[in-house]
Structures are given as structure tokens and as C-alpha cells.
mmCIF file of N, CA and C in Angstrom:
data_model
loop_
_atom_site.group_PDB
_atom_site.id
_atom_site.type_symbol
_atom_site.label_atom_id
_atom_site.label_comp_id
_atom_site.label_asym_id
_atom_site.label_seq_id
_atom_site.Cartn_x
_atom_site.Cartn_y
_atom_site.Cartn_z
ATOM 1 N N MET A 263 0.717 -1.251 0.047
ATOM 2 C CA MET A 263 -0.299 0.029 0.071
ATOM 3 C C MET A 263 0.795 1.254 -0.049
ATOM 4 N N GLY A 264 1.915 1.171 0.175
ATOM 5 C CA GLY A 264 2.824 2.223 0.025
ATOM 6 C C GLY A 264 3.350 2.658 1.403
ATOM 7 N N HIS A 265 3.890 3.783 1.802
ATOM 8 C CA HIS A 265 4.433 4.497 3.116
ATOM 9 C C HIS A 265 3.267 5.016 3.865
ATOM 10 N N PRO A 266 3.083 4.268 4.989
ATOM 11 C CA PRO A 266 1.886 4.667 5.836
ATOM 12 C C PRO A 266 2.171 6.026 6.553
ATOM 13 N N HIS A 267 3.226 6.837 6.514
ATOM 14 C CA HIS A 267 3.623 7.871 7.167
ATOM 15 C C HIS A 267 3.512 9.060 6.224
ATOM 16 N N PHE A 268 3.252 8.813 4.909
ATOM 17 C CA PHE A 268 3.209 9.997 3.978
ATOM 18 C C PHE A 268 1.779 10.467 3.823
ATOM 19 N N SER A 269 1.547 11.590 3.821
ATOM 20 C CA SER A 269 0.288 12.192 3.633
ATOM 21 C C SER A 269 0.018 13.070 2.438
ATOM 22 N N PHE A 270 -0.964 13.204 1.839
ATOM 23 C CA PHE A 270 -1.066 14.362 1.019
ATOM 24 C C PHE A 270 -1.775 15.413 1.541
ATOM 25 N N ALA A 271 -2.212 15.521 2.829
ATOM 26 C CA ALA A 271 -2.783 16.556 3.487
ATOM 27 C C ALA A 271 -2.203 18.078 3.208
ATOM 28 N N PRO A 272 -0.811 18.148 3.631
ATOM 29 C CA PRO A 272 -0.437 19.488 3.348
ATOM 30 C C PRO A 272 -0.483 20.164 2.028
ATOM 31 N N PHE A 273 -0.402 19.074 0.821
ATOM 32 C CA PHE A 273 -0.379 19.494 -0.343
ATOM 33 C C PHE A 273 -1.987 19.741 -0.881
ATOM 34 N N GLY A 274 -2.977 19.166 -0.258
ATOM 35 C CA GLY A 274 -4.113 19.462 -0.895
ATOM 36 C C GLY A 274 -4.617 20.809 -0.157
ATOM 37 N N LEU A 275 -4.087 21.138 1.234
ATOM 38 C CA LEU A 275 -4.421 22.361 1.842
ATOM 39 C C LEU A 275 -3.773 23.597 0.976
ATOM 40 N N LEU A 276 -2.432 23.240 0.587
ATOM 41 C CA LEU A 276 -1.755 24.306 -0.432
ATOM 42 C C LEU A 276 -2.585 24.432 -1.676
ATOM 43 N N TYR A 277 -3.021 23.164 -2.124
ATOM 44 C CA TYR A 277 -3.870 23.439 -3.617
ATOM 45 C C TYR A 277 -5.027 24.222 -3.293
ATOM 46 N N CYS A 278 -5.817 24.079 -2.274
ATOM 47 C CA CYS A 278 -7.196 24.795 -2.057
ATOM 48 C C CYS A 278 -6.893 26.206 -1.674
ATOM 49 N N LEU A 279 -5.705 26.604 -1.038
ATOM 50 C CA LEU A 279 -5.474 27.902 -0.945
ATOM 51 C C LEU A 279 -5.094 28.688 -2.034
ATOM 52 N N THR A 280 -4.261 27.774 -2.788
ATOM 53 C CA THR A 280 -3.810 28.644 -3.954
ATOM 54 C C THR A 280 -5.199 28.719 -4.971
ATOM 55 N N LEU A 281 -5.946 27.783 -5.088
ATOM 56 C CA LEU A 281 -7.126 27.888 -5.960
ATOM 57 C C LEU A 281 -8.097 28.973 -5.492
ATOM 58 N N PHE A 282 -8.280 29.227 -4.369
ATOM 59 C CA PHE A 282 -9.163 30.175 -3.575
ATOM 60 C C PHE A 282 -8.749 31.371 -3.915
ATOM 61 N N SER A 283 -7.331 31.559 -3.909
ATOM 62 C CA SER A 283 -6.636 32.933 -3.899
ATOM 63 C C SER A 283 -6.682 33.285 -5.418
ATOM 64 N N PHE A 284 -6.523 32.311 -6.316
ATOM 65 C CA PHE A 284 -6.580 32.888 -7.718
ATOM 66 C C PHE A 284 -8.071 33.316 -7.953
ATOM 67 N N LEU A 285 -9.192 32.555 -7.485
ATOM 68 C CA LEU A 285 -10.526 32.761 -7.590
ATOM 69 C C LEU A 285 -10.568 34.419 -7.060
ATOM 70 N N ALA A 286 -10.272 34.563 -5.906
ATOM 71 C CA ALA A 286 -10.692 35.726 -5.425
ATOM 72 C C ALA A 286 -9.876 36.968 -6.310
ATOM 73 N N VAL A 287 -8.613 36.752 -6.549
ATOM 74 C CA VAL A 287 -8.031 37.975 -7.237
ATOM 75 C C VAL A 287 -8.854 38.076 -8.711
ATOM 76 N N PHE A 288 -9.426 37.059 -9.317
ATOM 77 C CA PHE A 288 -10.064 37.141 -10.776
ATOM 78 C C PHE A 288 -11.376 37.809 -10.378
ATOM 79 N N LEU A 289 -12.044 37.465 -9.136
ATOM 80 C CA LEU A 289 -13.498 38.130 -8.958
ATOM 81 C C LEU A 289 -13.151 39.631 -8.761
ATOM 82 N N VAL A 290 -12.100 40.003 -7.883
ATOM 83 C CA VAL A 290 -11.901 41.283 -7.699
ATOM 84 C C VAL A 290 -11.497 42.129 -9.009
ATOM 85 N N ASN A 291 -10.683 41.569 -9.743
ATOM 86 C CA ASN A 291 -10.375 42.235 -11.027
ATOM 87 C C ASN A 291 -11.855 42.272 -11.912
ATOM 88 N N ARG A 292 -12.456 41.608 -12.082
ATOM 89 C CA ARG A 292 -13.615 41.263 -12.879
ATOM 90 C C ARG A 292 -14.557 42.497 -12.434
ATOM 91 N N LEU A 293 -14.711 42.564 -11.110
ATOM 92 C CA LEU A 293 -15.565 43.741 -10.550
ATOM 93 C C LEU A 293 -14.953 45.252 -10.688
ATOM 94 N N MET A 294 -13.696 45.431 -10.697
ATOM 95 C CA MET A 294 -13.139 46.535 -10.796
ATOM 96 C C MET A 294 -12.993 46.818 -12.290
ATOM 97 N N PHE A 295 -12.805 45.916 -13.262
ATOM 98 C CA PHE A 295 -12.760 46.152 -14.616
ATOM 99 C C PHE A 295 -14.190 46.578 -15.147
ATOM 100 N N ARG A 296 -15.345 45.905 -14.584
ATOM 101 C CA ARG A 296 -16.579 46.553 -14.930
ATOM 102 C C ARG A 296 -16.900 47.961 -14.745
ATOM 103 N N HIS A 297 -16.554 48.134 -13.478
ATOM 104 C CA HIS A 297 -16.648 49.459 -13.035
ATOM 105 C C HIS A 297 -15.847 50.634 -13.990
ATOM 106 N N GLN A 298 -14.691 50.238 -14.432
ATOM 107 C CA GLN A 298 -13.895 50.881 -15.239
ATOM 108 C C GLN A 298 -14.613 51.277 -16.796
ATOM 109 N N VAL A 299 -15.330 50.076 -17.199
ATOM 110 C CA VAL A 299 -15.770 50.105 -18.436
ATOM 111 C C VAL A 299 -16.856 50.958 -18.363
ATOM 112 N N ASP A 300 -17.771 51.119 -17.375
ATOM 113 C CA ASP A 300 -18.988 51.949 -17.210
ATOM 114 C C ASP A 300 -18.449 53.370 -17.391
ATOM 115 N N LYS A 301 -17.421 53.633 -16.644
ATOM 116 C CA LYS A 301 -17.278 55.290 -16.607
ATOM 117 C C LYS A 301 -16.421 55.409 -18.031
ATOM 118 N N ARG A 302 -15.687 54.725 -18.457
ATOM 119 C CA ARG A 302 -15.118 54.903 -20.186
ATOM 120 C C ARG A 302 -15.995 54.868 -20.935
ATOM 121 N N THR A 303 -17.167 54.210 -21.043
ATOM 122 C CA THR A 303 -18.409 54.360 -22.037
ATOM 123 C C THR A 303 -18.729 55.594 -22.282
ATOM 124 N N ALA A 304 -19.397 56.421 -20.811
ATOM 125 C CA ALA A 304 -19.671 57.569 -20.664
ATOM 126 C C ALA A 304 -18.729 58.585 -21.310
ATOM 127 N N ASN A 305 -17.702 58.595 -21.063
ATOM 128 C CA ASN A 305 -16.618 59.473 -21.379
ATOM 129 C C ASN A 305 -16.394 59.337 -22.846
ATOM 130 N N ASP A 306 -16.591 58.021 -23.235
ATOM 131 C CA ASP A 306 -16.263 57.922 -24.989
ATOM 132 C C ASP A 306 -17.412 58.519 -25.599
ATOM 133 N N ALA A 307 -18.715 58.452 -25.244
ATOM 134 C CA ALA A 307 -19.707 58.917 -25.930
ATOM 135 C C ALA A 307 -19.733 60.365 -25.996
ATOM 136 N N PHE A 308 -19.134 61.274 -24.842
ATOM 137 C CA PHE A 308 -18.994 62.582 -24.798
ATOM 138 C C PHE A 308 -17.692 63.016 -25.888
ATOM 139 N N ALA A 309 -16.778 62.224 -26.093
ATOM 140 C CA ALA A 309 -15.680 62.362 -26.921
ATOM 141 C C ALA A 309 -16.126 62.267 -28.372
ATOM 142 N N VAL A 310 -16.742 61.013 -28.649
ATOM 143 C CA VAL A 310 -17.384 60.955 -29.917
ATOM 144 C C VAL A 310 -18.217 61.955 -30.360
ATOM 145 N N LEU A 311 -19.215 62.466 -29.532
ATOM 146 C CA LEU A 311 -20.089 63.727 -29.583
ATOM 147 C C LEU A 311 -19.284 64.819 -30.060
ATOM 148 N N LYS A 312 -18.226 65.274 -29.427
ATOM 149 C CA LYS A 312 -17.410 66.426 -29.555
ATOM 150 C C LYS A 312 -16.483 66.211 -30.808
ATOM 151 N N TYR A 313 -16.291 65.183 -31.116
ATOM 152 C CA TYR A 313 -15.374 65.017 -32.385
ATOM 153 C C TYR A 313 -16.246 65.138 -33.512
ATOM 154 N N ARG A 314 -17.438 64.475 -33.577
ATOM 155 C CA ARG A 314 -18.398 64.911 -34.597
ATOM 156 C C ARG A 314 -19.038 65.946 -34.921
ATOM 157 N N TYR A 315 -18.986 66.867 -33.720
ATOM 158 C CA TYR A 315 -19.396 68.388 -33.742
ATOM 159 C C TYR A 315 -18.287 68.905 -34.410
ATOM 160 N N VAL A 316 -17.043 68.990 -34.049
ATOM 161 C CA VAL A 316 -15.768 69.576 -34.462
ATOM 162 C C VAL A 316 -15.463 69.364 -35.953
ATOM 163 N N SER A 317 -15.754 68.067 -36.511
ATOM 164 C CA SER A 317 -15.401 67.540 -37.823
ATOM 165 C C SER A 317 -16.551 68.180 -38.603
ATOM 166 N N GLY A 318 -17.707 68.588 -38.261
ATOM 167 C CA GLY A 318 -18.706 69.085 -39.075
ATOM 168 C C GLY A 318 -19.805 68.046 -39.197
ATOM 169 N N GLU A 319 -19.636 66.960 -38.796
ATOM 170 C CA GLU A 319 -20.690 65.917 -39.208
ATOM 171 C C GLU A 319 -22.102 66.313 -38.548
ATOM 172 N N ILE A 320 -22.132 67.031 -37.725
ATOM 173 C CA ILE A 320 -23.474 67.423 -36.752
ATOM 174 C C ILE A 320 -23.453 69.017 -36.803
ATOM 175 N N THR A 321 -24.665 69.163 -36.867
ATOM 176 C CA THR A 321 -24.819 70.676 -36.365
ATOM 177 C C THR A 321 -24.770 71.216 -34.860
ATOM 178 N N GLU A 322 -24.914 72.437 -34.622
ATOM 179 C CA GLU A 322 -24.712 72.778 -33.232
ATOM 180 C C GLU A 322 -26.006 72.184 -32.758
ATOM 181 N N GLU A 323 -27.403 72.601 -33.434
ATOM 182 C CA GLU A 323 -28.534 72.077 -32.798
ATOM 183 C C GLU A 323 -28.516 70.632 -32.385
ATOM 184 N N GLU A 324 -27.929 69.838 -33.208
ATOM 185 C CA GLU A 324 -28.060 68.242 -32.901
ATOM 186 C C GLU A 324 -26.978 68.027 -31.858
ATOM 187 N N TYR A 325 -25.670 68.689 -31.840
ATOM 188 C CA TYR A 325 -24.769 68.774 -30.679
ATOM 189 C C TYR A 325 -25.426 68.874 -29.502
ATOM 190 N N MET A 326 -26.220 70.100 -29.405
ATOM 191 C CA MET A 326 -26.927 70.378 -28.160
ATOM 192 C C MET A 326 -27.736 69.432 -27.689
ATOM 193 N N LYS A 327 -28.639 68.694 -28.605
ATOM 194 C CA LYS A 327 -29.584 67.807 -28.265
ATOM 195 C C LYS A 327 -29.072 66.727 -27.603
ATOM 196 N N PHE A 328 -27.904 66.244 -28.566
ATOM 197 C CA PHE A 328 -27.315 65.008 -28.011
ATOM 198 C C PHE A 328 -26.597 65.193 -26.685
ATOM 199 N N MET A 329 -25.980 66.447 -26.265
ATOM 200 C CA MET A 329 -25.323 66.806 -24.949
ATOM 201 C C MET A 329 -26.541 66.632 -24.067
ATOM 202 N N THR A 330 -27.605 67.170 -23.995
ATOM 203 C CA THR A 330 -28.657 67.416 -23.021
ATOM 204 C C THR A 330 -29.173 65.643 -22.736
ATOM 205 N N PHE A 331 -29.218 64.977 -23.894
ATOM 206 C CA PHE A 331 -29.817 63.436 -23.684
ATOM 207 C C PHE A 331 -28.650 62.832 -23.090
ATOM 208 N N LEU A 332 -27.333 62.896 -23.168
ATOM 209 C CA LEU A 332 -26.232 62.337 -22.450
ATOM 210 C C LEU A 332 -26.079 62.570 -20.985
ATOM 211 N N GLN A 333 -26.454 63.983 -20.787
ATOM 212 C CA GLN A 333 -26.164 64.189 -19.517
ATOM 213 C C GLN A 333 -27.244 63.933 -18.466
ATOM 214 N N ARG A 334 -28.562 63.116 -18.894
ATOM 215 C CA ARG A 334 -29.544 62.670 -18.197
ATOM 216 C C ARG A 334 -29.059 61.662 -17.164
#
């Protein structure tokens, strides 16, 4: 049957701690990244709107209408 004094208990505990640590880091990163995406999306919309106005793709009236819509 092998060696009766050898146990896998320390390795199993180390494996579980490593697995849970990676899982915790992954979840924290996902939550932080999702929060950053929400902020970036709002800023990107304003940047695109400003670019379209400056490049002449939209008129001043359209620019103002979209700005009021985005600020809600």
C-alpha cells in the first residue's frame, strides 16, 4: 500500500489555498474592470459627440440635443 507515514494533506491544503486565492483575485479584477468600463463608456460617448461636432458631421443644434440627452 505504500508508505503509511506519508500524507497528501499539506499538498491538498496548499492546492485549495492557491485555488481560492486565484479565484478571489479573478473576481476582484472582474468587478473593478466592469466599473472602469462603465466610466469609460460615458466618457467615450462625450468624446465621440465632440469629435463629430468639431469635424462638421453634426450641426450645433444636434450637438446640443445629444449633449442634453447624454447628461441625463
